[in-house]
Coordinates of C-alpha atoms and ligand atoms in Angstrom, one line a residue:
X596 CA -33.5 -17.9 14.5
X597 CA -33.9 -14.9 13.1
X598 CA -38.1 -13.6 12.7
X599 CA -37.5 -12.7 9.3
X600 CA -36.4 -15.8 8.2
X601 CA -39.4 -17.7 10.1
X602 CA -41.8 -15.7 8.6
X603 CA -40.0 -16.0 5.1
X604 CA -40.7 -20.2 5.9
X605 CA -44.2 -19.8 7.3
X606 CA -45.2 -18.1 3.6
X607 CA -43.2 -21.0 2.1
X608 CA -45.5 -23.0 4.4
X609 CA -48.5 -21.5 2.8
X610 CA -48.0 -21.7 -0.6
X611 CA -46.9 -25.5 -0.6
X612 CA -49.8 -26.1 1.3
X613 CA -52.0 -25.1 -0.8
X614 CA -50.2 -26.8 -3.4
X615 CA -50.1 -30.0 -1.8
X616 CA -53.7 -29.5 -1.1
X617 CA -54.8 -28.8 -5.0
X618 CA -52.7 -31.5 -6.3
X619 CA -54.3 -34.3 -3.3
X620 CA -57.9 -33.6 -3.5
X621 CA -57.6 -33.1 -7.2
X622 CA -55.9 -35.9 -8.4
X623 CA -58.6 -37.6 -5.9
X624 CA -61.1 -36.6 -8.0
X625 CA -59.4 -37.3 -11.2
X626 CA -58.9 -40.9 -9.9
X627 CA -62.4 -41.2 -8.9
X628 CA -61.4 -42.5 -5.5
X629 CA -65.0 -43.3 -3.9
X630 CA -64.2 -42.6 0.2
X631 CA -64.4 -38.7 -1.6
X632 CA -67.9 -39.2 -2.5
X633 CA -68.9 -41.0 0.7
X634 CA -69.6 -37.5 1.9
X635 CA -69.4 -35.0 -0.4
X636 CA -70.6 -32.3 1.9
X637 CA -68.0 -32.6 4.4
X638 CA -65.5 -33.2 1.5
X639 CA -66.4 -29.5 -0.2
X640 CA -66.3 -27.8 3.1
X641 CA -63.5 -28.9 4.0
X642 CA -61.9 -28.3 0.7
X643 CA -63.8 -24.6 1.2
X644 CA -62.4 -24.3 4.4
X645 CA -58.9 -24.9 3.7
X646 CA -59.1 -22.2 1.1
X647 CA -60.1 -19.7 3.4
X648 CA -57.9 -20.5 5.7
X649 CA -54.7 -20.1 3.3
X650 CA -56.4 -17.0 2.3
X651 CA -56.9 -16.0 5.7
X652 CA -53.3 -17.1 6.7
X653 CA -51.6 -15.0 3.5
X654 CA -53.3 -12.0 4.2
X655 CA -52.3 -12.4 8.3
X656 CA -48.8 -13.1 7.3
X657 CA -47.8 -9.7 7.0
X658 CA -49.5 -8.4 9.8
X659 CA -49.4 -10.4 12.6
X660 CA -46.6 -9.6 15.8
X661 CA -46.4 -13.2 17.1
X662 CA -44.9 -14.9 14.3
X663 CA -44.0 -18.6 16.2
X664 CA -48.1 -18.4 17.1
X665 CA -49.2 -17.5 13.8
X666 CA -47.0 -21.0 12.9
X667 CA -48.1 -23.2 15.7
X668 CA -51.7 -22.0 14.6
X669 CA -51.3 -23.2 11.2
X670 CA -49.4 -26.2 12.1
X671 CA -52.0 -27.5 14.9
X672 CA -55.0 -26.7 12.6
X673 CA -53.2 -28.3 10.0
X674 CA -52.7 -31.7 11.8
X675 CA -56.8 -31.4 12.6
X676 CA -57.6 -31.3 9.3
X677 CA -55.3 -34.1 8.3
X678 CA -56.8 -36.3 10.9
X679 CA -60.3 -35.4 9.5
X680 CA -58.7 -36.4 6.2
X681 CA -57.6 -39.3 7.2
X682 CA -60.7 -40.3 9.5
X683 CA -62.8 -39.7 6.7
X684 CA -61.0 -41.6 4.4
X685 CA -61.4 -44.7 6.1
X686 CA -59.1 -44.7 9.5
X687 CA -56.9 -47.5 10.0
X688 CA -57.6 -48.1 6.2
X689 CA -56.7 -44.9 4.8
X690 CA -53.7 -44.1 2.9
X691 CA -53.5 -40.5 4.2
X692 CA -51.7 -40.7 7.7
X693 CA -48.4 -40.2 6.1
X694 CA -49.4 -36.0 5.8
X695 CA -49.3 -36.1 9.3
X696 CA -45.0 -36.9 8.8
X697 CA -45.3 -33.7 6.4
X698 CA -46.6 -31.7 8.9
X699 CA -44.7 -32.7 11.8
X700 CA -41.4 -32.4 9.3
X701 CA -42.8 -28.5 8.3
X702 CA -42.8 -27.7 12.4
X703 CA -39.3 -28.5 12.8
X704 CA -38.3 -26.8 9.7
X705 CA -40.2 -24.0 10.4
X706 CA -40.3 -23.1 13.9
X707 CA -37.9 -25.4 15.5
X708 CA -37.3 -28.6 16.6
X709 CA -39.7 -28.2 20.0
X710 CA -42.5 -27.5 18.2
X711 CA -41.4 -30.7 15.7
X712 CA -41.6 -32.8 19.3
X713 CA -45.1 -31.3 19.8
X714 CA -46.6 -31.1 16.6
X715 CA -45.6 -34.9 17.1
X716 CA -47.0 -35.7 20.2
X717 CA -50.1 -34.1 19.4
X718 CA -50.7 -36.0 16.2
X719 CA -49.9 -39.1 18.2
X720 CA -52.1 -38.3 21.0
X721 CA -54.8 -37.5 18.1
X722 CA -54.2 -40.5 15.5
X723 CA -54.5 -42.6 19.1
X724 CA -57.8 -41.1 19.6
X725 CA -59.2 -41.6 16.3
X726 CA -57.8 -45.5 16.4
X727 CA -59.9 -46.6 19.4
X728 CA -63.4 -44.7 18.2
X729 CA -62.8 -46.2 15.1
X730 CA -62.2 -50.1 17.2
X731 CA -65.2 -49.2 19.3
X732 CA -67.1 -47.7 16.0
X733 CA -68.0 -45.4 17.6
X734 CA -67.3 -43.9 13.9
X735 CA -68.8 -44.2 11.1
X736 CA -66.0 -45.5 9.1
X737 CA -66.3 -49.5 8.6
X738 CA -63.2 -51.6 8.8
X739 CA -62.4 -54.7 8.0
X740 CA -63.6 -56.9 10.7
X741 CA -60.4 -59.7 10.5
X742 CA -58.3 -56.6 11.5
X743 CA -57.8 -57.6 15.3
X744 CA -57.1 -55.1 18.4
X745 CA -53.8 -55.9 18.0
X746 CA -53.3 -54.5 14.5
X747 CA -55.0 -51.6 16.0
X748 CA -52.6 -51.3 18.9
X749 CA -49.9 -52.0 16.5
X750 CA -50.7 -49.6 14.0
X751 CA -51.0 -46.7 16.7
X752 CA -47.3 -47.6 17.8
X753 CA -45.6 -47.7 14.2
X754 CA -47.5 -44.4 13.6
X755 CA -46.2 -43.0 17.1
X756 CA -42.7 -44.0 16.3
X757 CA -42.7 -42.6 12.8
X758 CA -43.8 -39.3 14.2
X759 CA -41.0 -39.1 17.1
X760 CA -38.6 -40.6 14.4
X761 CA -39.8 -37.7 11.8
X762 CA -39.9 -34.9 14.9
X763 CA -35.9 -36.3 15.3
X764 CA -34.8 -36.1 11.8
X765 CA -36.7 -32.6 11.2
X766 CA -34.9 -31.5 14.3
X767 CA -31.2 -32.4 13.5
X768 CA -32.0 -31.0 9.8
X769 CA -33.4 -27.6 11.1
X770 CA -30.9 -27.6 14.1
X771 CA -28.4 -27.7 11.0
X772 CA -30.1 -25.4 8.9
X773 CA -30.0 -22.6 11.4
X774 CA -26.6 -23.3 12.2
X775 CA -25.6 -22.9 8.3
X776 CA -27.9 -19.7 8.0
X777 CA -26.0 -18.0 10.9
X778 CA -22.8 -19.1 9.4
X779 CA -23.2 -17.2 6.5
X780 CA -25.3 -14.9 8.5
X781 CA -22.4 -13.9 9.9
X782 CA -19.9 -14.4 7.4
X783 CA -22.4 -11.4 5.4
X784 CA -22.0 -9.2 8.1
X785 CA -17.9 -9.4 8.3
X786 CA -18.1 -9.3 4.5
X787 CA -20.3 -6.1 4.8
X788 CA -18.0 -4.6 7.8
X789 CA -15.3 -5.2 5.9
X790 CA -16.5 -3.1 2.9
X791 CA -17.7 -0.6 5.1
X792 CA -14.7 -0.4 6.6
X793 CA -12.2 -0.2 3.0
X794 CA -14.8 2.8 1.8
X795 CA -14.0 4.4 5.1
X796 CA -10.5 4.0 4.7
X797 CA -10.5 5.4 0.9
X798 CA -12.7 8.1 1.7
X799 CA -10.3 9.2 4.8
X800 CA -7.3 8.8 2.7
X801 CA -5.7 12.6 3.0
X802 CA -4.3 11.6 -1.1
X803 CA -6.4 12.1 -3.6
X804 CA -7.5 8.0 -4.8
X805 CA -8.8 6.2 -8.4
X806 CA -8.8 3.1 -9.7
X807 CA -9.3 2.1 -13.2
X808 CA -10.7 -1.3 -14.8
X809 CA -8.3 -2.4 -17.4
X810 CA -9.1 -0.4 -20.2
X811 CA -9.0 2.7 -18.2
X812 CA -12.7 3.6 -17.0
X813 CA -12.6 5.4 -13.2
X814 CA -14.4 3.1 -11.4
X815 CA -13.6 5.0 -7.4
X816 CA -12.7 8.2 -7.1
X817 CA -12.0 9.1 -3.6
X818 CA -13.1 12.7 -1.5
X819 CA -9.5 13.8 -1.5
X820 CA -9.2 12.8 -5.4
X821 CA -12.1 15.0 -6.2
X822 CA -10.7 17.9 -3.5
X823 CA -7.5 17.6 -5.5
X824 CA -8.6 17.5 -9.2
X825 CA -12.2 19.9 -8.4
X826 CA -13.7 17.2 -10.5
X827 CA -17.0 15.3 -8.9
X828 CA -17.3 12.0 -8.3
X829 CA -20.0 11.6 -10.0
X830 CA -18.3 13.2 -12.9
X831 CA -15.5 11.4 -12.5
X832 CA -16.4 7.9 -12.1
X833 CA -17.2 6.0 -15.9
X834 CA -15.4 8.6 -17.7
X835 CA -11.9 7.8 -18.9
X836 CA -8.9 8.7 -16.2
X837 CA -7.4 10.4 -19.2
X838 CA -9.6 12.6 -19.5
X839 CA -9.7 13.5 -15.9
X840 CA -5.3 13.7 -16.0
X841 CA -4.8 14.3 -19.2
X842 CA -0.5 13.7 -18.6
X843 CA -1.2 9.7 -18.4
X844 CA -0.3 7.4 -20.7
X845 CA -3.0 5.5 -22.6
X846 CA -2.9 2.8 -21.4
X847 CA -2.0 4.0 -18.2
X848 CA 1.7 2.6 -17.2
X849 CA 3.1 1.8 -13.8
X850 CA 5.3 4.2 -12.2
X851 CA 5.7 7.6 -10.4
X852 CA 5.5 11.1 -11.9
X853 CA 5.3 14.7 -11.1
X854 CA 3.5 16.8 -13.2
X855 CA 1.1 20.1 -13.2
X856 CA -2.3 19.6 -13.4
X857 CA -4.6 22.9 -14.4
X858 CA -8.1 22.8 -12.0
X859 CA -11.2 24.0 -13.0
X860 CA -10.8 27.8 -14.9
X861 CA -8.4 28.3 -11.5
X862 CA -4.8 27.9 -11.1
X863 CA -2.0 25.0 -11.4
X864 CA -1.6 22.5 -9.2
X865 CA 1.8 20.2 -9.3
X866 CA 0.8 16.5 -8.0
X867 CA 2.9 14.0 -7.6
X868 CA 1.2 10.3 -8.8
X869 CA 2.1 6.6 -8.5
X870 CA 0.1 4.1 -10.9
X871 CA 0.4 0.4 -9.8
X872 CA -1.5 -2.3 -11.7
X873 CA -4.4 -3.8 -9.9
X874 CA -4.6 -7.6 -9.4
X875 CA -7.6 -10.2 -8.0
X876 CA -6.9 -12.6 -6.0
X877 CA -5.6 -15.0 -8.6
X878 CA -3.0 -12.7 -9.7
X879 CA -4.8 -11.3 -13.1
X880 CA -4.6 -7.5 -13.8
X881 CA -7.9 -6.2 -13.6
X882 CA -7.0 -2.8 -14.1
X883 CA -4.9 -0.2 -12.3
X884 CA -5.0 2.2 -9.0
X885 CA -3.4 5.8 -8.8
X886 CA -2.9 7.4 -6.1
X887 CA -1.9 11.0 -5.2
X888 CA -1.0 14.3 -3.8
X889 CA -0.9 18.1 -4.0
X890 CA 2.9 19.1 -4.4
X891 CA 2.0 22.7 -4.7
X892 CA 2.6 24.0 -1.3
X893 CA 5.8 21.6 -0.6
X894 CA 7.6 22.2 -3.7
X895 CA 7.0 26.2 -3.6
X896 CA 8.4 25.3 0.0
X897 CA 11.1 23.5 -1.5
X898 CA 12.1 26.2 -4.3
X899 CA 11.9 29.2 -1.3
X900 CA 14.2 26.6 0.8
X901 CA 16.7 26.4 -2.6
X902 CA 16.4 30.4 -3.0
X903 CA 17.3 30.8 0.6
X904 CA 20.0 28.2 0.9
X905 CA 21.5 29.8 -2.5
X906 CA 21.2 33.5 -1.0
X907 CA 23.3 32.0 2.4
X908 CA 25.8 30.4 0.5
X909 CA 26.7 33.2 -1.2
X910 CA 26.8 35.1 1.3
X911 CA 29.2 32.9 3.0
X912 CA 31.5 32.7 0.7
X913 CA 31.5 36.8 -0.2
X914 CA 32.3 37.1 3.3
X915 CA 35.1 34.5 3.0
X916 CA 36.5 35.7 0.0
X917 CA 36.4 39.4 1.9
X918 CA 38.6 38.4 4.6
X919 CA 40.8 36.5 2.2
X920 CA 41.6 39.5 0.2
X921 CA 41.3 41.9 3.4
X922 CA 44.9 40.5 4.9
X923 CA 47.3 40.7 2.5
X924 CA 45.5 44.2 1.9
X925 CA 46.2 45.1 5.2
X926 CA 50.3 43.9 5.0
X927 CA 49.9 46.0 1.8
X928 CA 48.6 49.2 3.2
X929 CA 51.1 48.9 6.5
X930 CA 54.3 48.6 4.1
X931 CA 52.8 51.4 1.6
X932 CA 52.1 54.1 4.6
X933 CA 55.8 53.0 6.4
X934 CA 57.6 53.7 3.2
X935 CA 55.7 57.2 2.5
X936 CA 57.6 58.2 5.7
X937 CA 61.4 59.1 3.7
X938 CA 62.7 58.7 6.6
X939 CA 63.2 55.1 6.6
X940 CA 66.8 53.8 6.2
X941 CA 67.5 52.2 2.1
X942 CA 67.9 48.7 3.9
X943 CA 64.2 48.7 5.1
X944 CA 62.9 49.9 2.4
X945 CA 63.9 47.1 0.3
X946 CA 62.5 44.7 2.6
X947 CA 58.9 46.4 3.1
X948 CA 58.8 46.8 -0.6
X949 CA 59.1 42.9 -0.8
X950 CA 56.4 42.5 1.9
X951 CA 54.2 44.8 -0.4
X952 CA 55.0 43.2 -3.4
X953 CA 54.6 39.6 -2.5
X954 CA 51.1 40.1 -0.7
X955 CA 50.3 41.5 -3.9
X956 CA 51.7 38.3 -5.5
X957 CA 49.4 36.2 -2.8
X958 CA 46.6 38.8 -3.5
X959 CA 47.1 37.5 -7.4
X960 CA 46.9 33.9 -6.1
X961 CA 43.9 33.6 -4.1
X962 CA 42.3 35.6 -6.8
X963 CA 43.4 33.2 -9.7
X964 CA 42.5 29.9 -7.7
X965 CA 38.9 31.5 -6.8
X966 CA 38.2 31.9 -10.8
X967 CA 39.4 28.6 -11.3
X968 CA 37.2 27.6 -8.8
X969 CA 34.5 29.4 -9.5
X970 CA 34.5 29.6 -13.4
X971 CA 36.2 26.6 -14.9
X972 CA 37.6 26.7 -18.0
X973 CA 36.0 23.6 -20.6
X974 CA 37.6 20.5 -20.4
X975 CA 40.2 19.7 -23.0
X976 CA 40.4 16.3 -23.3
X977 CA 43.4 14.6 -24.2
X978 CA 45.3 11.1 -23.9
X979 CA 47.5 10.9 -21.6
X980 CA 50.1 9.0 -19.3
X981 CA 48.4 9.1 -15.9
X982 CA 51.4 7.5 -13.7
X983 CA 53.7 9.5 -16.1
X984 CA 52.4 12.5 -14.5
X985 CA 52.0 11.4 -10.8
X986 CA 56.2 10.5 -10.8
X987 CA 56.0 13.9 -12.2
X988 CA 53.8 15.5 -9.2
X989 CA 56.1 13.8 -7.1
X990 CA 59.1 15.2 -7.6
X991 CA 58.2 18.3 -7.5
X992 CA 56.6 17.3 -4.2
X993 CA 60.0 15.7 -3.3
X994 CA 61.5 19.1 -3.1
X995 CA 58.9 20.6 -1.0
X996 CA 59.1 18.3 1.7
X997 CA 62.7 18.4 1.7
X998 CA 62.8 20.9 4.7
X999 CA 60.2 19.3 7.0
X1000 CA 61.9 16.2 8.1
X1001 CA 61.9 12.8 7.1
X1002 CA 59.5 13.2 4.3
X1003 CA 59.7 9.7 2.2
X1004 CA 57.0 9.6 -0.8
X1005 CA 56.5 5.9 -2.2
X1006 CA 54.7 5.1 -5.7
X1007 CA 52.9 1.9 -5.8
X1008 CA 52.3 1.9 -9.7
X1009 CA 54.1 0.5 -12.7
X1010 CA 54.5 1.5 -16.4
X1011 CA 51.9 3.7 -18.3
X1012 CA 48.6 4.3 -17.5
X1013 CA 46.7 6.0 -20.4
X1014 CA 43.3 7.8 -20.0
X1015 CA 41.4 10.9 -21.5
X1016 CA 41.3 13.7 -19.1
X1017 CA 42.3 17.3 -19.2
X1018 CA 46.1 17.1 -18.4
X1019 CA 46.4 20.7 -16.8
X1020 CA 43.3 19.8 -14.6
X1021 CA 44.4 16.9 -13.4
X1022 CA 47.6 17.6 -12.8
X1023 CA 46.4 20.3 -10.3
X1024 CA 44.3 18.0 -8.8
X1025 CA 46.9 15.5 -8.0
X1026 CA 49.3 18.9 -6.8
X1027 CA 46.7 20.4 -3.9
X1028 CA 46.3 16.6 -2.8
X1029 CA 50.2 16.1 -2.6
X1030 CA 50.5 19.3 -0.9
X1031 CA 48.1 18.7 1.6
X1032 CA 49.6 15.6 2.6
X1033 CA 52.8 17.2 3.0
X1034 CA 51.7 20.2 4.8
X1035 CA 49.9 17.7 7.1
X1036 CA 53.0 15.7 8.0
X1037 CA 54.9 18.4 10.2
X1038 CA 57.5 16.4 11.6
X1039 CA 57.7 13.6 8.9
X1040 CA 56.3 10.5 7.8
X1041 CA 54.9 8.8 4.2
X1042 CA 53.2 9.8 1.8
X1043 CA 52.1 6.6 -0.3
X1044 CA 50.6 7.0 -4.0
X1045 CA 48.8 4.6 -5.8
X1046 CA 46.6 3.6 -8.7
X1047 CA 44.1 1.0 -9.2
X1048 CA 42.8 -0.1 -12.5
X1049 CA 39.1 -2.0 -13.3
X1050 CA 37.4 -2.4 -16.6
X1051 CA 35.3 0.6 -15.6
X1052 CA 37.6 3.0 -13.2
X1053 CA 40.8 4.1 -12.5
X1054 CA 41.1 4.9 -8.8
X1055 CA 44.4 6.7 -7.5
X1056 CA 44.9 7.1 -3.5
X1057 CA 47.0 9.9 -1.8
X1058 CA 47.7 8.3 1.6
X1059 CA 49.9 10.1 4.3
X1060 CA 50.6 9.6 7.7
X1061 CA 50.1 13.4 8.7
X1062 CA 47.6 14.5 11.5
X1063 CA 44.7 13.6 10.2
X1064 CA 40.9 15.3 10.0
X1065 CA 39.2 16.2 12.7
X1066 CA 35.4 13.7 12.3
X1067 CA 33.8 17.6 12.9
X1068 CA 35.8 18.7 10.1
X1069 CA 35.0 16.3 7.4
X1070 CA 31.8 17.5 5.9
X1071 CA 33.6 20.6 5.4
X1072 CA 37.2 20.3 3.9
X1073 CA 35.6 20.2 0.5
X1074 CA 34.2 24.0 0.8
X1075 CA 36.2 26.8 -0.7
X1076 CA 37.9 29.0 1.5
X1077 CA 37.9 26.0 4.5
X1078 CA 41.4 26.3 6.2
X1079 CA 42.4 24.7 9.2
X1080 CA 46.5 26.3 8.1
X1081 CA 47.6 30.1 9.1
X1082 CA 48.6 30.8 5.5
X1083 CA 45.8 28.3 4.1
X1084 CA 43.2 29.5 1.5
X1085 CA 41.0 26.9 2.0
X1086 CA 40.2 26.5 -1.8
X1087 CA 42.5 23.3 -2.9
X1088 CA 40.1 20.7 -2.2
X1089 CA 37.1 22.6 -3.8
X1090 CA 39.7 22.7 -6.8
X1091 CA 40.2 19.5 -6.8
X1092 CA 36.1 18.1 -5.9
X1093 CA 35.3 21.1 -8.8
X1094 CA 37.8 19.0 -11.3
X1095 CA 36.6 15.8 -10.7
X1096 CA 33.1 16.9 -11.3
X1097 CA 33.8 17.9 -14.3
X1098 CA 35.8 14.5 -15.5
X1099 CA 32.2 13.2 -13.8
X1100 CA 34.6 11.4 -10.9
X1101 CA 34.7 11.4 -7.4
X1102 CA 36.7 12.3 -4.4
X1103 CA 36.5 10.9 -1.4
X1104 CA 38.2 11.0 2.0
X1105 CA 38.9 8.5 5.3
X1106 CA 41.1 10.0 7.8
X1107 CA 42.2 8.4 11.3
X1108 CA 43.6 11.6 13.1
X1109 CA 47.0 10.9 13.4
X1110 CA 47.6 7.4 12.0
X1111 CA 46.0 7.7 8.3
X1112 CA 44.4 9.9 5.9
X1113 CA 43.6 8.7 2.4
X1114 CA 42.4 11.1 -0.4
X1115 CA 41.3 9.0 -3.1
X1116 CA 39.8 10.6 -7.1
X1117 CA 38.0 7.7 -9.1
X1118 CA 38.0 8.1 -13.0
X1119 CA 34.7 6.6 -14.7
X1120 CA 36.1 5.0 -18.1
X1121 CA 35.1 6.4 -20.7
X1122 CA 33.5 4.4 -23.6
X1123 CA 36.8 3.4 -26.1
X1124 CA 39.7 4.5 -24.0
X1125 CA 42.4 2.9 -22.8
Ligands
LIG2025 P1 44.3 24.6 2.5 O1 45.2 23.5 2.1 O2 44.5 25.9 1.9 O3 43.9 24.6 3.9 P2 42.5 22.8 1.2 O4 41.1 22.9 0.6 O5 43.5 22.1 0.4 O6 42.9 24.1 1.8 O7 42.2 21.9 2.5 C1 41.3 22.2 3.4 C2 41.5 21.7 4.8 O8 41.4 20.3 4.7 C3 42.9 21.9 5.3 O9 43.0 23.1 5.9 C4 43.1 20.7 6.2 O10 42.5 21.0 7.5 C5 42.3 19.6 5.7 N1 43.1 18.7 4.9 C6 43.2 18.5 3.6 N2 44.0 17.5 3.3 C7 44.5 17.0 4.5 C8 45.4 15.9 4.8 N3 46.0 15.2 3.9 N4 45.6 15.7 6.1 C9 45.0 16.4 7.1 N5 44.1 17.4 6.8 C10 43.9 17.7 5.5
LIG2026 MG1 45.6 22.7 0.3

């Protein structure tokens, strides 16, 4: 048992007794009970004495070390005076042996069960004592004389047995009192760890830390909050998180936000905040917890990242674009400085003037696709007859493949399939993914075209049986100026991934080298058509 708590009894002790002691002799008095004026000199020093004592005993109770002692001190002169009490009031005859029980009931309550067994045994061993003088008057309290030794001898047993009986019952009611008090002895401290331990986790937090009751008043405001916002704690806590943030919403609404907050007279900070709501244990909103971060550094990261990746890709494709227009420049300038020699016979003359003039003509090309490429024209919008235009594609396809083998192109579509795009656009689109399937199928095979409609999209699917892309390959068909072919510019498919961004549809890709490739464009429907 814990000192504290003993000593916290001991004063109880103290007071009651005194109590206990006021209330007996005075209601004594009151009642004019004569055995009190039998001997009224021992009656007011005893009285006197208590007093004292309880005086004596309160001022100790702060001071003294051995705090059990001080209690068994108490306790044994407190079972003294009771058997003076009850001696004096007429021995067997008095009504007063049942303080003794009180006492004996205090020890166990007080110190501990032990001392309940002891306090008991001494009042036994005194009550005992104070029987037989009495039955040998050697007292002088008279008795009455039909009251035989047996009644005596009896009386001494009941009293014996109450006392052990009392010392029992004190003892399994402190034994279970202690137990109780270290229960939630304990229970305090694991309460108190825990809090300890949730402070120490929001003060270590490295984001920045509020929560709000439910009309909005900071009630913690964590060290990385303050660090964050260059507002004090102190400051912060009471006041309204609106006026601490003043880009929230009154009230404050869940959800996740970047904004830029200014600090102090210093610079801006960009912080990045979530706001959930707050709940007790039974589920009810008790207000709301942010919690956040300084973005500053990562998104100036992020924007120098941007800048960088920008500057490389540029650079990329200058260089690509360079080489593109560097070959046919070079066929140029070899057939120009041949024919400045007049020497050269009519008949190859001809021929290198061709040479020039359709490197020129390619020169033209790559430089027309790389404008459409790279600045579009706007979308012109029109209805018309998708399939209409793919049996179109395909013929002129048809006549392509005609000198590469056993081309065979198969349509898995049927009647008209209206939609609103930009016919030109599109038209281009389905062209470069034709071609490429052709070009791809060297020795042969099928190209199979088909469209799938849905409420909300119109997918059509280029599949041919060609050679297929390399997995390595994949991420990187869609660039401009990405050629795996001799006489390839590599800008079809970022024609064709350009239009379809602009008709907000996708392209996508699945190739098994060699077995499969599908292309396939999907058209959102637009709201009315069809
Ligand atoms: P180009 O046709 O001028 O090479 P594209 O942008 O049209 O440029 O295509 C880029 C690359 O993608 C091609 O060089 C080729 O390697 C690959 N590719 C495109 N379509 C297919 C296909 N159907 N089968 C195999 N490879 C393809
Ligand atoms: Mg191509």
């Amino acid at each position: 048992m814990a000192e504290y708590a003993m000593m916290s009894r001991i004063r109880a002790l103290i007071f009651f007794r005194a109590l206990f002691v006021t209330l007996l002799l005075g209601s004594a008095f009151l009642f004019r009970i004569e055995y009190f004026y039998a001997y009224p000199r021992t009656i007011s020093l005893f009285i006197i004495s208590l007093y004292l004592l309880t005086i004596l005993y309160a001022l100790l109770a702060g001071r003294v070390r051995n705090i059990r002692l001080f209690g068994y001190v108490q306790l044994v002169l407190d079972i003294c005076a009771e058997i003076i009490l009850v001696s004096i009031t007429g021995g067997i005859e008095s009504l007063f042996s049942f303080v003794l029980i009180l006492t004996i009931l205090s020890s166990s309550i007080v110190i501990n069960s032990r001392a309940g067994y002891i306090i008991a045994s001494l009042s036994s061993i005194l009550y005992g004592v104070l029987m037989d003088l009495q039955f040998y008057r050697l007292l002088p309290q008279a008795f009455d004389p039909s009251v035989s030794e047996k009644v005596f001898l009896y009386n001494i047993f009941v009293h014996t047995l109450a006392f052990y009986v009392t010392a029992y019952l004190g003892g399994y009611l402190s034994h279970r009192l202690a137990k109780t008090e270290l229960l939630l002895e304990e229970q305090d401290t694991q309460l108190k760890d825990l809090e300890r331990f949730n402070i120490k986790v929001i003060e270590s937090l490295p984001s920045g830390l509020f929560t709000t009751d439910v009309s909005g008043r900071v009630l913690i405001f964590n060290r990385a909050a303050e660090k964050i916002t260059g507002v004090d704690r102190q400051e912060a806590i009471g006041r309204h998180i609106s006026d601490l943030l003043p880009f929230l919403p009154v009230p404050l609404r869940e959800g996740r936000r970047d904004e830029v907050i200014q600090v102090g007279t210093g610079g801006k900070k960009i912080i990045g905040i979530t706001i959930s709501v707050l709940e007790d244990v039974s589920g009810k909103d008790t207000g709301h917890i942010g919690v956040f971060q300084d973005l500053t550094h990562l998104k100036k990261l992020e924007i120098e990242i941007q800048q960088k990746e920008k500057w490389a890709a540029i650079g990329e494709l200058s260089s690509n674009i360079a080489h593109e227009i560097r070959n046919p420049l070079a066929s140029m300038k070899g057939s120009l400085e041949m024919l400045r020699d007049r020497k050269i016979p009519e008949k190859h003359r001809d021929r290198l003037m061709e040479i020039a003039l359709h490197e020129m003509e390619r020169l033209n090309n790559i430089i027309t696709d790389f404008l459409t490429y790279s600045r579009p024209k706007p979308l012109e919008l029109q209805r018309v007859d998708l399939h209409l235009m793919l049996d179109e594609t395909l013929a002129l396809l048809k006549n392509m493949g005609r000198d590469k083998g056993d081309i065979v192109i198969t349509r898995k579509f049927d009647g008209p399939l209206y939609a609103l795009v930009d016919a030109q656009k599109v038209r281009q689109v389905f062209w470069n993914l034709g071609m490429n399937a052709i070009e791809a199928m060297r020795t042969g095979g099928t190209l199979a075209v088909g469209t799938q409609v849905s409420p909300e999209q119109i997918a059509i699917s280029f599949e041919d049986t060609g050679v297929g892309i390399d997995p390595a390959d994949l991420d990187r068909i869609f660039y401009p100026f990405f050629t795996t072919k001799d006489a390839g510019t590599g800008l079809g498919l970022s024609i064709a991934y350009r239009i379809m961004e602009e008709h907000q549809g996708t392209i996508t890709v699945s190739s098994n080298p060699g077995i499969k490739t599908i292309f396939t464009i999907i058209l959102r429907m637009r709201h009315g058509e069809l």
